[in-house]
Amino acid sequence: MSRLGERAIVLGASMGGLLTARVLADYFRTVTVVERDELPDDPANRRGVPQGRHVHTLLPHGARILDELFPGILNELVAGGAPVWDDGDLSKLYISLNGHEFLRSGKLALDPTQPMALYMPSRPFLECHVRRRLQAIGNMTIHGGQDVAALTSTADRTRVTGARVIDRGGGAERELTADLVVDAMGRAAHTPAFLESLGYGRPVEDHIVMHTTYTSQLLRIPPGTLKEMMCLISPAPGRPTGMFLFGYENDSWIFSVCGMVGHEPPRDLAGMLSFAEEYAPAHLLTAVRAGEPIAPVVQHRMPSSQWRRYDKMRRFPDGLLVSGDAICSFNPIYGQGMSVAALDAVALRESLRRGVPDLPRRYFHAAAKSIGVAWQIAAGSDLAFPEVEGRRTPSMRVTNRLVDWVQTASESDAVVGGQFFKVFALVDPPSRLLHPAFFYRVATANLRRRRHDSRPRQAVAADPADGGRFLPEMVSE
């Protein structure tokens, strides 16, 4: 593969930064990652990733990209103890979205050509494995304990030339020059202020103000206590609260409760359990009570989802890009952040294949496509709550009605639930929910449910004509 430059610098060793660095390693002679935190050799929480102490999951599309960038890493995670749901057994999942409890019996007929596996490593465990794989690449260097003081540019301000960094231990300052700098420093990224100082102005920002607060307790629950390996109860209309209980590596579990629009969970385990009693099944809370706390209770607040629209800027300097949360950060209850960061890395790879001319414009437009899909899903769900601040469009109201209709059908039809999950997990585009054949299946499931609501619900198998596939053959682009 031909090199596009001598040196690239990535500011920030977040998941977005690490995946970006992996892509750049194929196109630049050397790649340097600069991170504020000291980076441990073993899995450990760090100050720069406060959400790392809370619930995480790796959605199927993000997992697929991760394994493409680091072949075999998913097997390494599983070998190291990370749970994976990959057999389609619905009894292992407890999913309630917007008040709709998805079908929990039967088995999805998974399509072997399109893996649909959910991986549940803790964030420190996942980051550590990715860093190790990255450090094994010959042209890669990762420096922890470095503050980014400023970006540098040419005298005419048309190109970014590098960054000035300060060693947090000794205070020494040095300048790193580069052909390309990528800002992956999260919501607190320097780029908006830097662009303004150069005369480019700041990017406009889209915000959904939902004031999410979540509190988490890491536990060790006795093996065999729960059949489920993942339990997700999202906020629902009239109840802007929810809970999560996910299995992690080493037989550990993360128990999280969340609240939106002023509903703040307590910061102690007993209070968290009381907070969830109204809507959580008793057997899940019993399992939590049987667990042994193995870390302090932690809390994190996120006031808004934020999308910096670099794709809409009329001018942008060469030699500079932005990735991950530094572009867009989502309400964390939807679990899309790491997968969208992976999609940013794919957008960068595809853009670099066409060379460096006009790279920022091409990359930001490519990244905006995948970000836009995830934003539509998350924003639509958040704006269903009248207290949430954000722009509501007529199409969003129609979409929310459609989603509610689909989720209602998912209570009794595994195929409908599976298709919705594929859209939510960013595997399929939302347009799949608009296919006439899928509409027909949803309508049939809801009609059947109304007629037989008093009978025990059974899994609805895929039609024989579908060949036993997870998705009906007729539901396609």
Coordinates of C-alpha atoms in Angstrom, one line a residue:
M1 CA 0.0 0.0 0.0
S2 CA 1.5 3.4 -1.0
R3 CA 2.3 5.9 1.7
L4 CA 0.5 9.2 1.7
G5 CA 2.9 11.0 4.1
E6 CA 5.7 10.7 6.6
R7 CA 4.0 11.2 10.0
A8 CA 0.5 11.2 11.4
I9 CA -0.5 12.2 14.9
V10 CA -3.6 11.2 16.8
L11 CA -4.5 13.3 19.8
G12 CA -6.3 11.0 22.3
A13 CA -6.1 7.2 23.0
S14 CA -9.9 6.8 23.2
M15 CA -11.5 4.0 21.2
G16 CA -12.0 6.4 18.4
G17 CA -8.4 7.5 18.6
L18 CA -7.1 3.9 18.7
L19 CA -9.2 2.8 15.7
T20 CA -8.1 5.9 13.8
A21 CA -4.5 5.2 14.5
R22 CA -4.9 1.7 13.1
V23 CA -6.2 3.0 9.8
L24 CA -3.5 5.6 9.6
A25 CA -0.7 3.0 10.1
D26 CA -1.4 1.7 6.6
Y27 CA -0.9 5.1 5.0
F28 CA 1.8 6.9 6.9
R29 CA 5.4 6.0 7.7
T30 CA 5.0 6.6 11.4
V31 CA 1.9 7.2 13.6
T32 CA 2.1 8.7 17.0
V33 CA -0.8 8.6 19.6
V34 CA -0.6 11.2 22.3
E35 CA -2.8 10.7 25.4
R36 CA -3.2 12.8 28.6
D37 CA -3.6 9.8 30.9
E38 CA -0.9 7.4 31.8
L39 CA -1.8 4.2 30.0
P40 CA -1.6 1.0 32.0
D41 CA -0.3 -2.3 30.7
D42 CA -3.3 -4.1 32.2
P43 CA -7.0 -3.3 32.1
A44 CA -7.8 -0.4 34.4
N45 CA -10.1 2.5 34.5
R46 CA -8.6 5.9 33.8
R47 CA -9.6 9.4 34.5
G48 CA -10.0 10.5 30.8
V49 CA -12.7 7.9 30.2
P50 CA -15.2 8.5 33.1
Q51 CA -17.9 6.5 31.2
G52 CA -15.5 3.5 31.1
R53 CA -16.7 2.6 34.6
H54 CA -20.2 2.2 33.4
V55 CA -22.1 -0.3 31.2
H56 CA -20.7 -1.0 27.7
T57 CA -21.4 -3.4 24.9
L58 CA -19.9 -3.8 21.4
L59 CA -22.7 -3.9 18.9
P60 CA -22.4 -6.3 15.9
H61 CA -21.4 -3.8 13.3
G62 CA -18.7 -2.2 15.5
A63 CA -17.5 -5.7 16.4
R64 CA -17.2 -6.7 12.8
I65 CA -15.1 -3.6 12.0
L66 CA -12.9 -4.1 15.0
D67 CA -12.1 -7.7 13.9
E68 CA -11.4 -6.4 10.4
L69 CA -8.9 -3.9 11.7
F70 CA -7.4 -6.3 14.2
P71 CA -8.0 -9.8 12.8
G72 CA -8.7 -12.3 15.6
I73 CA -9.2 -9.8 18.4
L74 CA -12.8 -10.9 19.0
N75 CA -11.6 -14.4 19.7
E76 CA -9.0 -13.0 22.0
L77 CA -11.7 -11.1 24.0
V78 CA -13.8 -14.3 24.3
A79 CA -10.8 -16.4 25.3
G80 CA -10.0 -13.8 27.9
G81 CA -13.5 -14.2 29.4
A82 CA -15.6 -11.6 27.7
P83 CA -19.2 -12.9 27.2
V84 CA -20.6 -13.1 23.7
W85 CA -24.2 -13.7 22.6
D86 CA -23.9 -15.4 19.2
D87 CA -26.3 -18.3 19.2
G88 CA -29.6 -16.5 18.8
D89 CA -31.1 -17.8 22.0
L90 CA -33.6 -15.2 23.0
S91 CA -33.9 -16.5 26.6
K92 CA -30.4 -15.2 27.3
L93 CA -31.5 -11.6 26.7
Y94 CA -34.0 -9.4 28.6
I95 CA -34.8 -6.4 26.4
S96 CA -37.5 -3.9 27.1
L97 CA -37.4 -0.8 24.8
N98 CA -39.9 2.0 25.3
G99 CA -42.0 -0.2 27.5
H100 CA -42.1 -3.1 25.0
E101 CA -40.7 -6.4 26.3
F102 CA -39.2 -8.2 23.4
L103 CA -39.9 -11.9 22.9
R104 CA -37.9 -14.0 25.2
S105 CA -38.6 -17.6 24.0
G106 CA -37.3 -19.4 20.9
K107 CA -34.2 -18.9 18.8
L108 CA -33.4 -16.5 16.0
A109 CA -32.3 -18.3 12.8
L110 CA -29.1 -16.3 12.3
D111 CA -27.7 -15.7 8.8
P112 CA -24.2 -17.2 8.7
T113 CA -23.2 -14.7 6.0
Q114 CA -24.0 -11.8 8.3
P115 CA -22.8 -12.5 11.9
M116 CA -25.0 -10.9 14.6
A117 CA -22.9 -11.3 17.8
L118 CA -23.1 -9.0 20.8
Y119 CA -19.8 -8.8 22.7
M120 CA -19.7 -7.6 26.3
P121 CA -16.2 -6.8 27.5
S122 CA -15.7 -4.1 30.0
R123 CA -14.4 -0.9 28.5
P124 CA -10.9 -1.1 30.2
F125 CA -10.6 -4.8 29.1
L126 CA -11.5 -3.9 25.5
E127 CA -9.2 -0.8 25.4
C128 CA -6.3 -2.8 26.8
H129 CA -6.6 -5.5 24.1
V130 CA -6.8 -2.9 21.4
R131 CA -3.8 -0.9 22.7
R132 CA -1.7 -4.1 22.8
R133 CA -2.5 -5.0 19.2
L134 CA -1.8 -1.4 18.2
Q135 CA 1.6 -1.3 19.9
A136 CA 2.6 -4.5 18.1
I137 CA 2.4 -2.6 14.8
G138 CA 6.0 -1.6 13.8
N139 CA 5.3 2.0 12.8
M140 CA 3.2 2.9 15.8
T141 CA 4.1 4.8 19.0
I142 CA 1.8 5.6 21.9
H143 CA 2.7 8.2 24.5
G144 CA 0.8 8.6 27.7
G145 CA 1.0 11.4 30.2
Q146 CA 1.1 14.1 27.6
D147 CA -1.0 17.3 27.6
V148 CA -1.8 18.9 24.2
A149 CA -1.1 22.5 24.6
A150 CA -2.0 23.7 21.1
L151 CA -2.1 22.8 17.4
T152 CA 0.3 24.5 15.0
S153 CA -0.2 25.7 11.5
T154 CA 1.5 27.3 8.5
A155 CA 1.9 31.1 8.5
D156 CA -1.0 31.5 6.0
R157 CA -3.2 29.3 8.3
T158 CA -4.3 27.0 5.5
R159 CA -2.6 23.8 6.9
V160 CA -2.2 22.3 10.3
T161 CA 1.4 21.2 10.8
G162 CA 1.4 19.4 14.2
A163 CA 0.9 19.9 17.9
R164 CA 2.7 21.2 21.0
V165 CA 2.6 18.7 23.8
I166 CA 3.7 19.0 27.5
D167 CA 5.0 16.1 29.5
R168 CA 2.8 15.9 32.6
G169 CA 5.6 14.4 34.7
G170 CA 8.5 16.7 34.0
G171 CA 6.8 19.7 32.4
A172 CA 9.0 19.6 29.2
E173 CA 7.3 21.0 26.1
R174 CA 8.0 19.8 22.6
E175 CA 6.6 20.3 19.2
L176 CA 5.5 17.3 17.1
T177 CA 5.3 17.9 13.4
A178 CA 3.0 15.9 11.1
D179 CA 1.4 15.7 7.7
L180 CA -1.9 14.9 9.3
V181 CA -3.3 15.5 12.8
V182 CA -6.5 13.8 14.1
D183 CA -8.2 15.2 17.1
A184 CA -9.8 12.3 19.1
M185 CA -10.0 14.1 22.5
G186 CA -13.7 13.6 23.0
R187 CA -16.2 16.3 23.8
A188 CA -13.5 18.5 25.2
A189 CA -11.6 18.5 21.9
H190 CA -9.5 21.6 21.0
T191 CA -10.5 21.8 17.4
P192 CA -13.5 24.2 17.6
A193 CA -11.5 26.9 19.5
F194 CA -8.4 26.3 17.3
L195 CA -10.5 26.8 14.1
E196 CA -11.9 30.0 15.5
S197 CA -8.4 31.3 16.3
L198 CA -7.4 30.7 12.7
G199 CA -10.4 32.6 11.3
Y200 CA -12.4 29.6 10.1
G201 CA -15.1 29.9 12.8
R202 CA -16.6 27.1 14.8
P203 CA -18.7 24.3 13.5
V204 CA -22.4 24.6 14.1
E205 CA -23.6 22.1 16.7
D206 CA -26.8 20.0 17.0
H207 CA -27.9 19.3 20.5
I208 CA -30.5 17.1 22.1
V209 CA -30.6 18.2 25.8
M210 CA -31.8 15.2 27.8
H211 CA -29.8 15.5 31.1
T212 CA -28.9 11.8 31.5
T213 CA -27.4 10.7 34.7
Y214 CA -26.4 7.1 35.3
T215 CA -25.0 5.3 38.4
S216 CA -23.2 2.0 38.2
Q217 CA -22.1 -0.8 40.6
L218 CA -19.6 -3.5 39.6
L219 CA -20.5 -6.8 41.1
R220 CA -19.5 -10.4 41.3
I221 CA -22.7 -12.5 41.0
P222 CA -22.5 -16.3 41.7
P223 CA -22.4 -18.3 38.4
G224 CA -25.7 -19.7 37.4
T225 CA -27.8 -17.1 39.3
L226 CA -29.1 -15.7 36.0
K227 CA -29.9 -17.4 32.7
E228 CA -29.8 -14.0 31.0
M229 CA -26.4 -12.5 30.1
M230 CA -27.7 -9.1 29.2
C231 CA -30.7 -7.2 30.6
L232 CA -31.6 -3.8 29.1
I233 CA -34.7 -1.8 30.2
S234 CA -34.8 1.6 28.4
P235 CA -36.7 4.7 29.6
A236 CA -40.3 4.7 28.4
P237 CA -43.0 7.3 27.9
G238 CA -44.1 8.4 31.3
R239 CA -41.0 6.8 32.9
P240 CA -37.7 8.5 32.0
T241 CA -35.7 5.9 34.0
G242 CA -34.1 2.6 33.1
M243 CA -31.6 -0.1 34.1
F244 CA -28.9 -2.4 32.7
L245 CA -27.4 -5.6 34.0
F246 CA -24.6 -6.9 31.8
G247 CA -22.2 -9.8 32.3
Y248 CA -18.5 -9.0 31.9
E249 CA -15.3 -10.9 32.0
N250 CA -14.1 -12.8 35.1
D251 CA -17.7 -13.5 36.2
S252 CA -18.2 -9.8 37.0
W253 CA -21.4 -7.9 36.2
I254 CA -22.2 -4.2 35.8
F255 CA -25.5 -3.0 37.3
S256 CA -26.5 0.5 36.1
V257 CA -29.5 2.6 36.6
C258 CA -30.2 5.8 34.6
G259 CA -32.5 8.7 34.7
M260 CA -33.3 11.5 32.2
V261 CA -34.7 15.0 32.5
G262 CA -34.0 15.5 36.2
H263 CA -34.6 12.0 37.4
E264 CA -31.3 11.3 39.1
P265 CA -30.5 7.8 40.5
P266 CA -29.1 7.4 44.0
R267 CA -25.4 6.8 44.6
D268 CA -25.6 3.7 46.7
L269 CA -26.6 0.1 45.9
A270 CA -29.6 0.0 48.1
G271 CA -30.9 3.2 46.6
M272 CA -30.2 2.0 43.1
L273 CA -32.3 -1.2 43.7
S274 CA -35.1 0.9 45.1
F275 CA -34.9 3.2 42.1
A276 CA -35.4 0.2 39.7
E277 CA -38.1 -1.7 41.7
E278 CA -40.9 0.0 39.8
Y279 CA -40.0 -1.4 36.4
A280 CA -37.4 -4.2 36.8
P281 CA -38.3 -7.9 37.1
A282 CA -37.9 -9.2 40.5
H283 CA -35.5 -12.0 39.5
L284 CA -33.0 -9.4 38.1
L285 CA -33.0 -7.4 41.3
T286 CA -32.7 -10.6 43.4
A287 CA -29.6 -11.5 41.4
V288 CA -28.1 -8.0 42.1
R289 CA -28.8 -8.5 45.8
A290 CA -27.0 -11.8 45.7
G291 CA -23.9 -10.1 44.2
E292 CA -20.8 -8.9 45.9
P293 CA -19.8 -5.3 45.2
I294 CA -16.2 -5.3 43.9
A295 CA -15.8 -1.5 43.2
P296 CA -17.3 1.7 44.5
V297 CA -20.6 3.0 43.1
V298 CA -19.8 5.6 40.4
Q299 CA -22.0 8.2 38.8
H300 CA -21.7 10.1 35.5
R301 CA -23.8 12.9 34.0
M302 CA -24.2 13.8 30.3
P303 CA -26.3 16.9 29.7
S304 CA -26.8 16.5 26.0
S305 CA -26.0 14.6 22.8
Q306 CA -23.8 16.7 20.7
W307 CA -22.9 16.7 17.0
R308 CA -20.3 19.2 15.7
R309 CA -21.2 19.6 12.1
Y310 CA -17.8 19.8 10.5
D311 CA -19.4 18.4 7.3
K312 CA -21.3 21.8 7.0
M313 CA -18.2 24.0 7.3
R314 CA -17.5 26.0 4.2
R315 CA -13.7 26.2 4.8
F316 CA -11.4 23.8 6.7
P317 CA -7.6 23.7 6.9
D318 CA -5.7 20.8 5.3
G319 CA -3.8 18.4 7.6
L320 CA -6.5 18.2 10.3
L321 CA -9.4 15.8 11.0
V322 CA -11.6 14.9 13.9
S323 CA -13.0 11.6 15.0
G324 CA -15.1 9.8 17.6
D325 CA -16.8 11.8 20.4
A326 CA -14.9 14.9 19.2
I327 CA -17.3 14.9 16.3
C328 CA -20.4 13.4 17.9
S329 CA -21.3 12.0 21.3
F330 CA -24.6 10.3 22.0
N331 CA -26.8 9.6 24.9
P332 CA -24.9 6.6 26.3
I333 CA -28.0 4.5 27.1
Y334 CA -28.1 3.5 23.4
G335 CA -24.7 1.9 23.4
Q336 CA -23.8 3.3 20.0
G337 CA -20.6 5.3 20.7
M338 CA -17.9 2.7 20.1
S339 CA -19.6 1.4 16.9
V340 CA -19.9 4.9 15.5
A341 CA -16.3 5.5 16.3
A342 CA -15.5 2.3 14.3
L343 CA -17.6 3.6 11.4
D344 CA -15.6 6.9 11.5
A345 CA -12.5 4.8 11.1
V346 CA -14.0 3.1 8.1
A347 CA -15.0 6.5 6.6
L348 CA -11.3 7.6 7.1
R349 CA -10.0 4.5 5.4
E350 CA -12.2 4.9 2.4
S351 CA -11.3 8.6 2.1
L352 CA -7.6 7.9 2.3
R353 CA -7.8 5.4 -0.5
R354 CA -8.5 8.4 -2.7
G355 CA -5.5 10.3 -1.5
V356 CA -5.1 13.4 0.6
P357 CA -6.4 16.1 -1.8
D358 CA -9.6 17.6 -0.3
L359 CA -9.4 15.0 2.4
P360 CA -11.2 16.9 5.2
R361 CA -14.3 17.6 3.1
R362 CA -14.5 14.0 1.8
Y363 CA -14.0 12.5 5.2
F364 CA -16.4 14.6 7.1
H365 CA -19.1 14.0 4.6
A366 CA -18.5 10.3 4.6
A367 CA -18.5 10.2 8.5
A368 CA -21.7 12.2 8.6
K369 CA -23.6 9.5 6.8
S370 CA -23.1 6.9 9.5
I371 CA -23.3 9.4 12.3
G372 CA -26.6 10.6 10.9
V373 CA -28.2 7.1 11.1
A374 CA -27.2 6.7 14.7
W375 CA -28.2 10.3 15.5
Q376 CA -31.7 9.6 14.0
I377 CA -32.2 6.6 16.1
A378 CA -31.0 8.1 19.4
A379 CA -32.5 11.6 18.9
G380 CA -35.9 10.1 17.9
S381 CA -36.0 8.1 21.1
D382 CA -34.9 11.0 23.3
L383 CA -37.3 13.5 21.7
A384 CA -40.2 11.1 22.5
F385 CA -40.0 12.6 26.0
P386 CA -41.6 16.1 25.9
E387 CA -39.2 17.4 28.5
V388 CA -36.2 16.8 26.3
E389 CA -35.0 19.9 24.4
G390 CA -34.3 19.5 20.7
R391 CA -35.7 20.1 17.2
R392 CA -38.7 17.9 16.4
T393 CA -39.7 17.4 12.8
P394 CA -42.9 16.0 11.4
S395 CA -40.9 13.1 9.9
M396 CA -39.5 12.3 13.3
R397 CA -43.0 12.1 14.8
V398 CA -44.0 9.7 12.0
T399 CA -40.8 7.7 12.6
N400 CA -41.5 7.4 16.3
R401 CA -45.0 6.1 15.6
L402 CA -43.5 3.5 13.2
V403 CA -40.9 2.5 15.8
D404 CA -43.5 2.0 18.5
W405 CA -45.6 -0.1 16.1
V406 CA -42.6 -2.3 15.2
Q407 CA -41.6 -2.6 18.9
T408 CA -45.2 -3.7 19.8
A409 CA -44.9 -6.4 17.1
S410 CA -41.5 -7.4 18.5
E411 CA -43.2 -8.6 21.7
S412 CA -44.6 -11.6 19.8
D413 CA -42.6 -11.9 16.6
A414 CA -38.9 -12.9 16.7
V415 CA -38.3 -11.9 13.0
V416 CA -39.7 -8.4 13.5
G417 CA -37.7 -8.0 16.7
G418 CA -34.6 -9.3 14.9
Q419 CA -34.9 -6.8 12.1
F420 CA -35.5 -4.0 14.5
F421 CA -32.4 -5.0 16.4
K422 CA -30.3 -5.1 13.2
V423 CA -31.3 -1.5 12.5
F424 CA -30.7 -0.4 16.1
A425 CA -27.3 -2.1 16.0
L426 CA -26.4 -0.2 12.8
V427 CA -26.1 -3.4 10.7
D428 CA -29.1 -2.5 8.5
P429 CA -30.3 1.0 7.4
P430 CA -33.6 2.3 8.8
S431 CA -35.1 2.0 5.4
R432 CA -35.4 -1.8 6.0
L433 CA -38.3 -0.9 8.4
L434 CA -40.2 0.7 5.5
H435 CA -40.2 -2.3 3.1
P436 CA -43.8 -3.3 2.3
A437 CA -43.2 -6.9 3.1
F438 CA -41.9 -5.9 6.5
F439 CA -44.9 -3.6 7.0
Y440 CA -47.1 -6.6 6.3
R441 CA -45.4 -8.8 8.8
V442 CA -45.6 -6.1 11.5
A443 CA -49.3 -5.5 10.8
T444 CA -50.0 -9.3 10.9
A445 CA -48.1 -9.7 14.2
N446 CA -50.0 -6.8 15.8
L447 CA -53.4 -8.1 14.6
R448 CA -52.6 -11.6 15.8
R449 CA -51.5 -10.1 19.2
R450 CA -54.8 -8.2 19.6
R451 CA -56.8 -11.3 18.7
H452 CA -55.0 -13.6 21.0
D453 CA -53.7 -11.3 23.7
S454 CA -55.0 -13.5 26.4
R455 CA -53.2 -16.6 25.2
P456 CA -49.6 -17.4 26.0
R457 CA -47.3 -15.8 23.5
Q458 CA -45.3 -18.0 21.2
A459 CA -42.3 -17.3 19.1
V460 CA -43.2 -16.6 15.5
A461 CA -40.9 -18.6 13.2
A462 CA -39.6 -17.3 10.0
D463 CA -41.7 -18.2 6.9
P464 CA -40.6 -21.3 5.1
A465 CA -40.0 -19.2 2.0
D466 CA -37.4 -17.3 3.9
G467 CA -35.2 -20.3 4.0
G468 CA -34.9 -20.1 7.8
R469 CA -32.9 -16.9 7.5
F470 CA -32.7 -14.4 10.3
L471 CA -34.1 -11.8 7.9
P472 CA -36.8 -12.7 5.4
E473 CA -35.4 -12.8 1.9
M474 CA -38.1 -10.4 0.8
V475 CA -36.8 -7.7 3.2
S476 CA -34.0 -6.3 1.2
E477 CA -32.8 -3.2 -0.5

